[in-house]
Coordinates of N, CA and C and ligand atoms in Angstrom, one line a residue:
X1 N 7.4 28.9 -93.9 CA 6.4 27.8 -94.0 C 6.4 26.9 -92.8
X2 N 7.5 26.3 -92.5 CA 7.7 25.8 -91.2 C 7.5 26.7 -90.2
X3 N 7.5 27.6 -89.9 CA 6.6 28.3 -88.5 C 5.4 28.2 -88.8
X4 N 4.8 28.8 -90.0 CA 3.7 28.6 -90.0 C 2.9 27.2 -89.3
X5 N 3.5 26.4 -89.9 CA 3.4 24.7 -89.6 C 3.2 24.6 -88.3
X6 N 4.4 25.0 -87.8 CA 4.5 24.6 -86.1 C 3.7 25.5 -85.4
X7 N 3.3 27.2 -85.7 CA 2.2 27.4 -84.9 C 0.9 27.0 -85.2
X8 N 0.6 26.5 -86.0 CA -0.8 25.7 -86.4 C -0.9 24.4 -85.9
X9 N 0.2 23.9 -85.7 CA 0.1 22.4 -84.8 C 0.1 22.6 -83.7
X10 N 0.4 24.0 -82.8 CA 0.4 24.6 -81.8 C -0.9 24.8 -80.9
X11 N -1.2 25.6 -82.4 CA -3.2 26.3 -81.8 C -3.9 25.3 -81.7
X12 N -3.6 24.0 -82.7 CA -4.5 22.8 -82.6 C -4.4 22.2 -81.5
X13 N -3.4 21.9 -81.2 CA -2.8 21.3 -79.4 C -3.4 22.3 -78.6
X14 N -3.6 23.0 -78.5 CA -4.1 24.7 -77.4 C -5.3 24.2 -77.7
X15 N -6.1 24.2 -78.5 CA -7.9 24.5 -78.8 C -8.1 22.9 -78.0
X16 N -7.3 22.3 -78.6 CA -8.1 20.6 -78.0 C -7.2 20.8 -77.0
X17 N -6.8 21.4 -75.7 CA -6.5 21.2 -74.6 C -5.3 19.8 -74.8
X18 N -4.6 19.6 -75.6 CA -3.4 18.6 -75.5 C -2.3 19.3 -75.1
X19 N -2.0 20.3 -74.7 CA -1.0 20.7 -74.7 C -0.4 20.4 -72.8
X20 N 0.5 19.8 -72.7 CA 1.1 20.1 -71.3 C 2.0 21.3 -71.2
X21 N 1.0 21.7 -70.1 CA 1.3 22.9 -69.2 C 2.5 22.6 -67.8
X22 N 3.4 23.4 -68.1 CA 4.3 22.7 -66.3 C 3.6 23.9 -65.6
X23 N 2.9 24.0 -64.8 CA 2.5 25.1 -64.2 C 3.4 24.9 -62.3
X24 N 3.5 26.5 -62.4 CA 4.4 26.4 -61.3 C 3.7 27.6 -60.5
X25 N 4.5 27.5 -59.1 CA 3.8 28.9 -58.7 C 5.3 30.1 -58.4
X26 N 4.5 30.6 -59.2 CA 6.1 32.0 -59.1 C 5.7 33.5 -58.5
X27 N 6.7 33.5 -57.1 CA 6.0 35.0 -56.8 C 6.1 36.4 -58.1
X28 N 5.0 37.5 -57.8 CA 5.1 38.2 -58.7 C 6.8 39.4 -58.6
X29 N 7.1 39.2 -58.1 CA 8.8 39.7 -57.7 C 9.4 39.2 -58.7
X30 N 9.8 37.6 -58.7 CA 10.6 36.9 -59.1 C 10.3 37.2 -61.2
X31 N 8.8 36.8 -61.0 CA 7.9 37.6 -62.9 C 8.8 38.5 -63.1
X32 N 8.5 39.5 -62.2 CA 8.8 41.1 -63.3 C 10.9 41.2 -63.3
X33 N 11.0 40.7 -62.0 CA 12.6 41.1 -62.6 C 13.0 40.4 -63.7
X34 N 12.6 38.9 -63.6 CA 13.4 37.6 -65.1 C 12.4 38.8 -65.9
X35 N 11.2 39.2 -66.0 CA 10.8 39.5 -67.5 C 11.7 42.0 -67.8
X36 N 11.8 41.7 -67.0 CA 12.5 43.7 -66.5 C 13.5 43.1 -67.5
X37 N 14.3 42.2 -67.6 CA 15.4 42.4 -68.0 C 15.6 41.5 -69.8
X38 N 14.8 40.6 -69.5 CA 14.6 40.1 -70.6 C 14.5 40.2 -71.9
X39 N 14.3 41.4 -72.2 CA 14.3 42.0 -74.0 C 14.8 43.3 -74.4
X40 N 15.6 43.5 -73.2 CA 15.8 44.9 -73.3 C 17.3 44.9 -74.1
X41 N 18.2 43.9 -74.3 CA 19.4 43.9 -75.5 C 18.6 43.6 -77.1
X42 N 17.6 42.8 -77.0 CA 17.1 42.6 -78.0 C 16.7 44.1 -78.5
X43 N 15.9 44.8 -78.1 CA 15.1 45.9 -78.6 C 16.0 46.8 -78.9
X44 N 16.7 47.0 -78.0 CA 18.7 48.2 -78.4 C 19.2 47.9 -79.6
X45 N 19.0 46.3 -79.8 CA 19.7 45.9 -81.2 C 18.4 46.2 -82.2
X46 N 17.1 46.4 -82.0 CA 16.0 46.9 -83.0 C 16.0 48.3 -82.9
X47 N 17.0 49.1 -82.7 CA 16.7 50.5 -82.8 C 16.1 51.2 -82.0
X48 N 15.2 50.9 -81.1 CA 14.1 50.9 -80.3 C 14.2 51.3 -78.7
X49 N 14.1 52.1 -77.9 CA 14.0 52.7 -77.0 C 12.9 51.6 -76.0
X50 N 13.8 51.5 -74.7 CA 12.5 50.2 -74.0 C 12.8 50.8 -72.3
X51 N 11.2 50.8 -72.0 CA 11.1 51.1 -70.9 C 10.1 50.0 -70.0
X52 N 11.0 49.9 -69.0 CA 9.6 49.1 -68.2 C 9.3 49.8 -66.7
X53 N 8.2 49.3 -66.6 CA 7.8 50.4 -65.1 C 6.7 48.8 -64.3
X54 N 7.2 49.1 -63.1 CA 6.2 48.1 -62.8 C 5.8 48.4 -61.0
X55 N 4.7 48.6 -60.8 CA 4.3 49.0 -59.3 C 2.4 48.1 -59.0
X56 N 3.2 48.2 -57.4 CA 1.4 47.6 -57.5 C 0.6 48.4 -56.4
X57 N -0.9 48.5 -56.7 CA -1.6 48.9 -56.4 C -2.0 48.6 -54.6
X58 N -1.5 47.4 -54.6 CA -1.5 47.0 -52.8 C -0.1 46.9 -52.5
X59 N 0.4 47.9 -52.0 CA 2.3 47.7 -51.9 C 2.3 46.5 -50.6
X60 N 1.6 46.6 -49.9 CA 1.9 45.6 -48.3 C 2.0 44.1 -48.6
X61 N 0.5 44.2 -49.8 CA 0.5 42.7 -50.4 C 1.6 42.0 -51.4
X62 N 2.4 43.0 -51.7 CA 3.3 42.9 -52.9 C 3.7 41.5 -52.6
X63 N 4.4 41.7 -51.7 CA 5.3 40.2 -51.5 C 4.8 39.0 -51.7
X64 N 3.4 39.0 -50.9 CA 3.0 37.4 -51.5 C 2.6 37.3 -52.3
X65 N 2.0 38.2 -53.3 CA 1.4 37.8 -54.5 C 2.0 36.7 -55.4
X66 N 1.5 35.5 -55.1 CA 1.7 34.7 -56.4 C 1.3 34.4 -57.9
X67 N 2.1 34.0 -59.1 CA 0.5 33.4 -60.4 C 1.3 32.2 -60.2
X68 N 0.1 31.4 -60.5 CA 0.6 29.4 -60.9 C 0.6 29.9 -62.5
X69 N 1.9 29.5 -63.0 CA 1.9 29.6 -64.9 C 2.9 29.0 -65.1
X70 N 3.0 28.5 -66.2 CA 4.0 27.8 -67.1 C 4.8 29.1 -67.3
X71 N 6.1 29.2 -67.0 CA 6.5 30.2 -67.4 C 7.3 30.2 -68.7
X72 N 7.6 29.5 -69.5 CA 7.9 29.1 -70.7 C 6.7 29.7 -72.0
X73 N 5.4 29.0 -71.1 CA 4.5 29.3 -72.1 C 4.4 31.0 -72.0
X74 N 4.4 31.6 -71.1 CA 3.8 33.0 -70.9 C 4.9 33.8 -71.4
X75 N 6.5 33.4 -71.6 CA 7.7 34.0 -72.2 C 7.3 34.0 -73.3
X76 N 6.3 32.4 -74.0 CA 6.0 32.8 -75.4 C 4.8 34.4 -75.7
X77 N 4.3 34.0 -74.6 CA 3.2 35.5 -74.8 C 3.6 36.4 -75.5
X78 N 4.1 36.7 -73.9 CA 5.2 38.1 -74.3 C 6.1 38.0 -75.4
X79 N 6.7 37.2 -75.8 CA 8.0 37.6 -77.1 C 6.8 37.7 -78.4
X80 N 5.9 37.0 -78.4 CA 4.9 37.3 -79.5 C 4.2 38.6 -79.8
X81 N 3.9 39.1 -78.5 CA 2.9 40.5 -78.1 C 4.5 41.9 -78.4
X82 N 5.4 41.5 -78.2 CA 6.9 42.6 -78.1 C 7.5 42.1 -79.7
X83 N 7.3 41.3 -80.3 CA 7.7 41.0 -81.9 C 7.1 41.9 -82.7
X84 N 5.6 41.6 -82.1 CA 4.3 42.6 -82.5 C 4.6 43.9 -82.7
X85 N 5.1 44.6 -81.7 CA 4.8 45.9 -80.9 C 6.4 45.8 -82.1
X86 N 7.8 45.2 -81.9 CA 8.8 45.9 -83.1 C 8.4 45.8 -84.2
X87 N 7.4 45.0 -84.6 CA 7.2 45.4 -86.4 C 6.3 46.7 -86.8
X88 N 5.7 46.6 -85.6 CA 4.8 47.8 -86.2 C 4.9 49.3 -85.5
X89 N 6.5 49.4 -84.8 CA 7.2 50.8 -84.5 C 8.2 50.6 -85.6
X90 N 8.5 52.0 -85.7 CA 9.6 52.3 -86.8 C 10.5 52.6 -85.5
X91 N 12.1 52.8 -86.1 CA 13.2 53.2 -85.5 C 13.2 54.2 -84.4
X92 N 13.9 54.5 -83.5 CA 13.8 55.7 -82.7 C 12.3 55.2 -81.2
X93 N 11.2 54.5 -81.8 CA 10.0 54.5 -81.4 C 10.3 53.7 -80.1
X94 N 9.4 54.0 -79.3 CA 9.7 53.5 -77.5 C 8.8 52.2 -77.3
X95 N 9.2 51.3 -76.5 CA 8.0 49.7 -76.1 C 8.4 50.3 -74.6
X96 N 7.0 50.9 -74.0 CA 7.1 50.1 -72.5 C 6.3 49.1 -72.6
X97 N 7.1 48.2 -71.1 CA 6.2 47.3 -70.5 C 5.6 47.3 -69.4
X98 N 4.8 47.4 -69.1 CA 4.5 47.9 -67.2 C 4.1 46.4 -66.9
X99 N 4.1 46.3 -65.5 CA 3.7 45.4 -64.3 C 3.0 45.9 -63.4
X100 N 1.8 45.2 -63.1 CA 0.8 46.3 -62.3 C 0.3 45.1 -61.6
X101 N 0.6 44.4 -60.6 CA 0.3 44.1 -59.0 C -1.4 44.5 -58.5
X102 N -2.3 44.0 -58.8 CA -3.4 44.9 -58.3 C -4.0 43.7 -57.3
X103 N -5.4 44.0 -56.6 CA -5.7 43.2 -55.7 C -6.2 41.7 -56.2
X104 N -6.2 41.6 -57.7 CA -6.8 39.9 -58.2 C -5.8 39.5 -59.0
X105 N -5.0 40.4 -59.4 CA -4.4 39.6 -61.1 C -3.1 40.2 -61.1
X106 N -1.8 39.8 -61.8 CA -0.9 40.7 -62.3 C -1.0 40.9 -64.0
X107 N -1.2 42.4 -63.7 CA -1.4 42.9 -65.5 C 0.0 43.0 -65.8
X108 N 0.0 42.4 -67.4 CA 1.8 42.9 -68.0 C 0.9 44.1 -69.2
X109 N 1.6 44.8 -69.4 CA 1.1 45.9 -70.8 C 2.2 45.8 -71.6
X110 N 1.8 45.6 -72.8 CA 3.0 46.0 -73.5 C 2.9 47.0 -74.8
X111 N 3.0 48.5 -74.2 CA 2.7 49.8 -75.3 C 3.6 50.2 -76.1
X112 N 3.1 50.3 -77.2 CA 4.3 51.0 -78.1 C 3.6 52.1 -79.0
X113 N 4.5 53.2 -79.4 CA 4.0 54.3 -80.4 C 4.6 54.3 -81.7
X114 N 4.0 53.0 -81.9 CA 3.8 53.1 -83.5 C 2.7 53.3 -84.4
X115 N 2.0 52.5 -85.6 CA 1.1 52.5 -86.2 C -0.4 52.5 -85.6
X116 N -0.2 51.9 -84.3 CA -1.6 51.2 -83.9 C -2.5 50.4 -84.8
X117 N -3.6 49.9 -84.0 CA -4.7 49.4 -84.7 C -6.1 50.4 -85.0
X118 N -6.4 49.9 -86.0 CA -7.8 50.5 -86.8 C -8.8 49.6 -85.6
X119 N -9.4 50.6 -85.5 CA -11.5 50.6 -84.4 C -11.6 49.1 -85.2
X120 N -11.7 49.0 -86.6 CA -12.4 47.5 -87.1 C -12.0 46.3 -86.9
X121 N -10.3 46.4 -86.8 CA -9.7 45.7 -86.7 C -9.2 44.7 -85.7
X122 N -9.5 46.1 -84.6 CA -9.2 45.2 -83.3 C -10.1 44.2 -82.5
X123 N -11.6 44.0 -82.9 CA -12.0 43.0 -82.2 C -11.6 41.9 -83.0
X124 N -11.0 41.5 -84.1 CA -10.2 40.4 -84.9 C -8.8 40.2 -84.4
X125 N -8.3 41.0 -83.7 CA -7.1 40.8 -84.0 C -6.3 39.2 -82.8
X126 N -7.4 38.7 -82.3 CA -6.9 37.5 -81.8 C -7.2 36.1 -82.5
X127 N -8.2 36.3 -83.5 CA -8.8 35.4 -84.5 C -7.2 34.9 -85.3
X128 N -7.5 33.2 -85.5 CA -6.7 33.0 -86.0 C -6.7 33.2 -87.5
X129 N -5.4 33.4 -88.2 CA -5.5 34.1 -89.5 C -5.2 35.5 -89.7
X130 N -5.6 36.1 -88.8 CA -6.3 37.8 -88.8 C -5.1 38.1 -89.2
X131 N -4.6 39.0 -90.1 CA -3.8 40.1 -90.3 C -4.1 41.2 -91.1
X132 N -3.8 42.3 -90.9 CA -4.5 43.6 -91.2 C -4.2 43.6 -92.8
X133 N -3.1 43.4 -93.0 CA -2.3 43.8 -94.4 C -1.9 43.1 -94.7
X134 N -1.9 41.8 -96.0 CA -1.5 40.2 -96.0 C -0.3 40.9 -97.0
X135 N 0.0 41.9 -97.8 CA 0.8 41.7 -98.4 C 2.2 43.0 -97.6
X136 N 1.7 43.6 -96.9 CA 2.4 44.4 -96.4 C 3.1 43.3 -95.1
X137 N 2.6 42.8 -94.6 CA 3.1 42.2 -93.7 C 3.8 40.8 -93.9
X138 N 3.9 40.4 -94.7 CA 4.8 38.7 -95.2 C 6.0 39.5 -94.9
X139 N 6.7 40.1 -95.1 CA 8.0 40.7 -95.1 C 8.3 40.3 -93.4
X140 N 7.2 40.8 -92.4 CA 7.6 40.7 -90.7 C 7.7 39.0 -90.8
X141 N 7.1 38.0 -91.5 CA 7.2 36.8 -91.4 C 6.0 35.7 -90.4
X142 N 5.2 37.1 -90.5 CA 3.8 36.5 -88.8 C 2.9 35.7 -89.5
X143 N 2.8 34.9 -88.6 CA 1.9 33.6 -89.4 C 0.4 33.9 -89.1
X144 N -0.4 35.0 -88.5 CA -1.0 35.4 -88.5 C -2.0 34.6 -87.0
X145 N -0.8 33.9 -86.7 CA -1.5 33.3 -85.5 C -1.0 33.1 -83.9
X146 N -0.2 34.3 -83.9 CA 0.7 34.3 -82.9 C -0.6 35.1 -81.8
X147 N -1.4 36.4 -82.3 CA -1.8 36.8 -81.0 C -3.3 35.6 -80.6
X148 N -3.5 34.7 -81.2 CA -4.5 33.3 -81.1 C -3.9 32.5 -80.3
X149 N -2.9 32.3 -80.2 CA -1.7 31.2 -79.9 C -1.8 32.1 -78.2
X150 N -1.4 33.2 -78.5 CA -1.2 33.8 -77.5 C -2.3 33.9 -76.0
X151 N -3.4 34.1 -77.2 CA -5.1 34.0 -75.9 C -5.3 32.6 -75.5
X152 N -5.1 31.5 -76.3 CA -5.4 30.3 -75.9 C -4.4 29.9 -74.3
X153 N -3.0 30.8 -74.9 CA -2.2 30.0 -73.4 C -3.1 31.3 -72.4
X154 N -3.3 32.0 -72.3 CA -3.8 33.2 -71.5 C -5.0 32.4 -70.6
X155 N -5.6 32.0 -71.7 CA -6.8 31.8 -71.4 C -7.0 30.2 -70.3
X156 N -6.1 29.6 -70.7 CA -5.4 28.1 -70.2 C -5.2 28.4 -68.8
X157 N -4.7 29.7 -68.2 CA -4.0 30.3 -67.1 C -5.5 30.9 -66.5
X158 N -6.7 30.8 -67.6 CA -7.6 31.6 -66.0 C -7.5 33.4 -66.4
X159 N -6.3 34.1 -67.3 CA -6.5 35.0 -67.4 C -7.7 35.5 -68.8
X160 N -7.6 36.8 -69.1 CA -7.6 37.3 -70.2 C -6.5 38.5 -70.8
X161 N -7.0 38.5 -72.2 CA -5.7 39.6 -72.9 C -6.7 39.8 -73.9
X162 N -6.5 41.7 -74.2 CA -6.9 42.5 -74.8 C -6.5 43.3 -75.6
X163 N -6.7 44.2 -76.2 CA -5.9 45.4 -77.1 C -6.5 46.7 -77.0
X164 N -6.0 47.9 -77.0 CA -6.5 48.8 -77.1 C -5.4 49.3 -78.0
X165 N -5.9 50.5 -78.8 CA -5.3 51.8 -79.6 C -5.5 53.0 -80.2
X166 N -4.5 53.5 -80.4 CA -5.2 54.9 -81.0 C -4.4 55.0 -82.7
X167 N -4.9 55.0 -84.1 CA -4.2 54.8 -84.8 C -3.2 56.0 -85.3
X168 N -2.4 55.4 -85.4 CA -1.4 56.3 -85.4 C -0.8 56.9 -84.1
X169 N -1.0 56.5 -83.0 CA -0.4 56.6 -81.8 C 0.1 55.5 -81.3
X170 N -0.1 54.2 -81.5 CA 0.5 53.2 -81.1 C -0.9 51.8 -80.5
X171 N -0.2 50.8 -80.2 CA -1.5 49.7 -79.3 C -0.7 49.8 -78.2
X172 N -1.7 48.8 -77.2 CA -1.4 48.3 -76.2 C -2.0 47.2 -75.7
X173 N -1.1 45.9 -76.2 CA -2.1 44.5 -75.5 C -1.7 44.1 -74.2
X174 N -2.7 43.8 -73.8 CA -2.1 43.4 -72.0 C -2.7 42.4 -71.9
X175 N -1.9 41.7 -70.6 CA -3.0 40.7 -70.4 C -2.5 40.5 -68.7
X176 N -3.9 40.0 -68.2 CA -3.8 39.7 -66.8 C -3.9 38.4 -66.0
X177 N -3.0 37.9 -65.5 CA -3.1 36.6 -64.8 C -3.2 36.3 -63.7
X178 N -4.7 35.5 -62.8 CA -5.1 35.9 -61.8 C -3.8 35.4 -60.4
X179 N -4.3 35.9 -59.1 CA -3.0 35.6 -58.2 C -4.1 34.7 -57.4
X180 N -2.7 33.8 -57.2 CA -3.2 32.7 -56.3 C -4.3 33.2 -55.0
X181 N -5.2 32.8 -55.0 CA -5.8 33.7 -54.0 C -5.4 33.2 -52.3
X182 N -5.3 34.4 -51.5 CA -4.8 34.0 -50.2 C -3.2 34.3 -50.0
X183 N -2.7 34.2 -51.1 CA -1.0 34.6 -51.1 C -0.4 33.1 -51.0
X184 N -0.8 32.0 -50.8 CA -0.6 31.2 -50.5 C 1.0 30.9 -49.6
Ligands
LIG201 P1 1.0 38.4 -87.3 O1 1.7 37.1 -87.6 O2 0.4 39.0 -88.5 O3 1.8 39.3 -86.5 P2 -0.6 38.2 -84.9 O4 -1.7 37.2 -84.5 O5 0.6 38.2 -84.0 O6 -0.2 37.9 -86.4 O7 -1.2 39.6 -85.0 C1 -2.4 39.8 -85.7 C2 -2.5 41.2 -86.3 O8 -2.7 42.2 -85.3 C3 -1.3 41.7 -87.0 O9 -1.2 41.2 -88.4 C4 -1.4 43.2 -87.0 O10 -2.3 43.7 -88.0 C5 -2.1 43.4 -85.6 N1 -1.2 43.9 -84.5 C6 -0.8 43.1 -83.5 N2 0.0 43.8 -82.7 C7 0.1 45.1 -83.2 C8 0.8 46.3 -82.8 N3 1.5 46.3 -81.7 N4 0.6 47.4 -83.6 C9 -0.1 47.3 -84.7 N5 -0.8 46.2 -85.1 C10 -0.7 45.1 -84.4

């Protein structure tokens, strides 16, 4: 009940824009290794097989590519979107993450092969409240407002985040955060 709490006092601070953001500028190098390494003891202790792959589309540009982001807030992204992706793989089941460097944005993906999402389901699944299965799911403990929580900082940053899936093959939400333009 107290999470619940605190992410609803969250989304409310997010929707009315009260929330302070420390925004910083971090090259995209410095992103993918703190995030390469970052959940990969966690998931070993979930049973779970974790791969990340990360390349970019303009290798020359690589280096300057910057994002301005709170990187606190975007850590929350990610551990929300990868909590996601362990509740709804079973044991054995793999999470990559990819990093994809392209000419406007850096994409993070985070795919897993588990249950996926249902065609109906997924244009709701950033709505706050939304959960597929209210009584199947209390057990994971999701307040049903984490991937809302999650678009509002996205969206705070200039990016977007989306889902795709195949049911019974797994999802994939990503989201892309644009690069400072010019390399600065
Ligand atoms: P919850 O607290 O229910 O996890 P979220 O906002 O994080 O709330 O997610 C909303 C709903 O989206 C979930 O209840 C679930 O039905 C669906 N969902 C999110 N990520 C995945 C995933 N990786 N695989 C299957 N379903 C997912």
């Amino acid at each position: 009940m107290n999470r619940l709490i605190a992410d609803l006092f969250q989304l409310s601070k997010l929707e009315a824009r009260q929330m302070d953001f420390d925004i910083q500028p971090v090259s995209t190098e410095d992103f993918i290794r703190y995030f390469d390494e970052r959940y990969e003891l966690e998931l070993a202790g979930a049973g779970l097989r974790f791969e990340t792959v990360a390349y970019s589309l303009r290798p020359e540009a690589h280096r300057q590519a910057i994002v301005k982001i709170d990187m606190d807030r975007i850590d929350q992204v990610l551990t929300n979107v990868i909590y996601n992706a362990v509740k709804h793989t079973p044991r054995g089941g793999l999470i990559q993450l990819h990093f994809i460097v392209d000419e406007h944005s850096l994409v993070v993906q985070v795919q897993d092969n588990g249950s996926g999402i249902d065609p109906e389901d997924l244009p709701y699944i950033f709505d706050r409240f939304y959960k597929k299965d209210k009584s199947r799911n209390t057990a994971g403990g999701g307040s049903g407002l984490g991937l809302a929580i999650a678009k509002e900082i996205i969206d705070y940053h200039g990016g977007r985040i989306w889902a795709q899936s195949r049911v019974g093959q797994g999802a994939c939400i990503a989201f892309a955060l644009p690069l400072v333009k010019g390399g600065e």
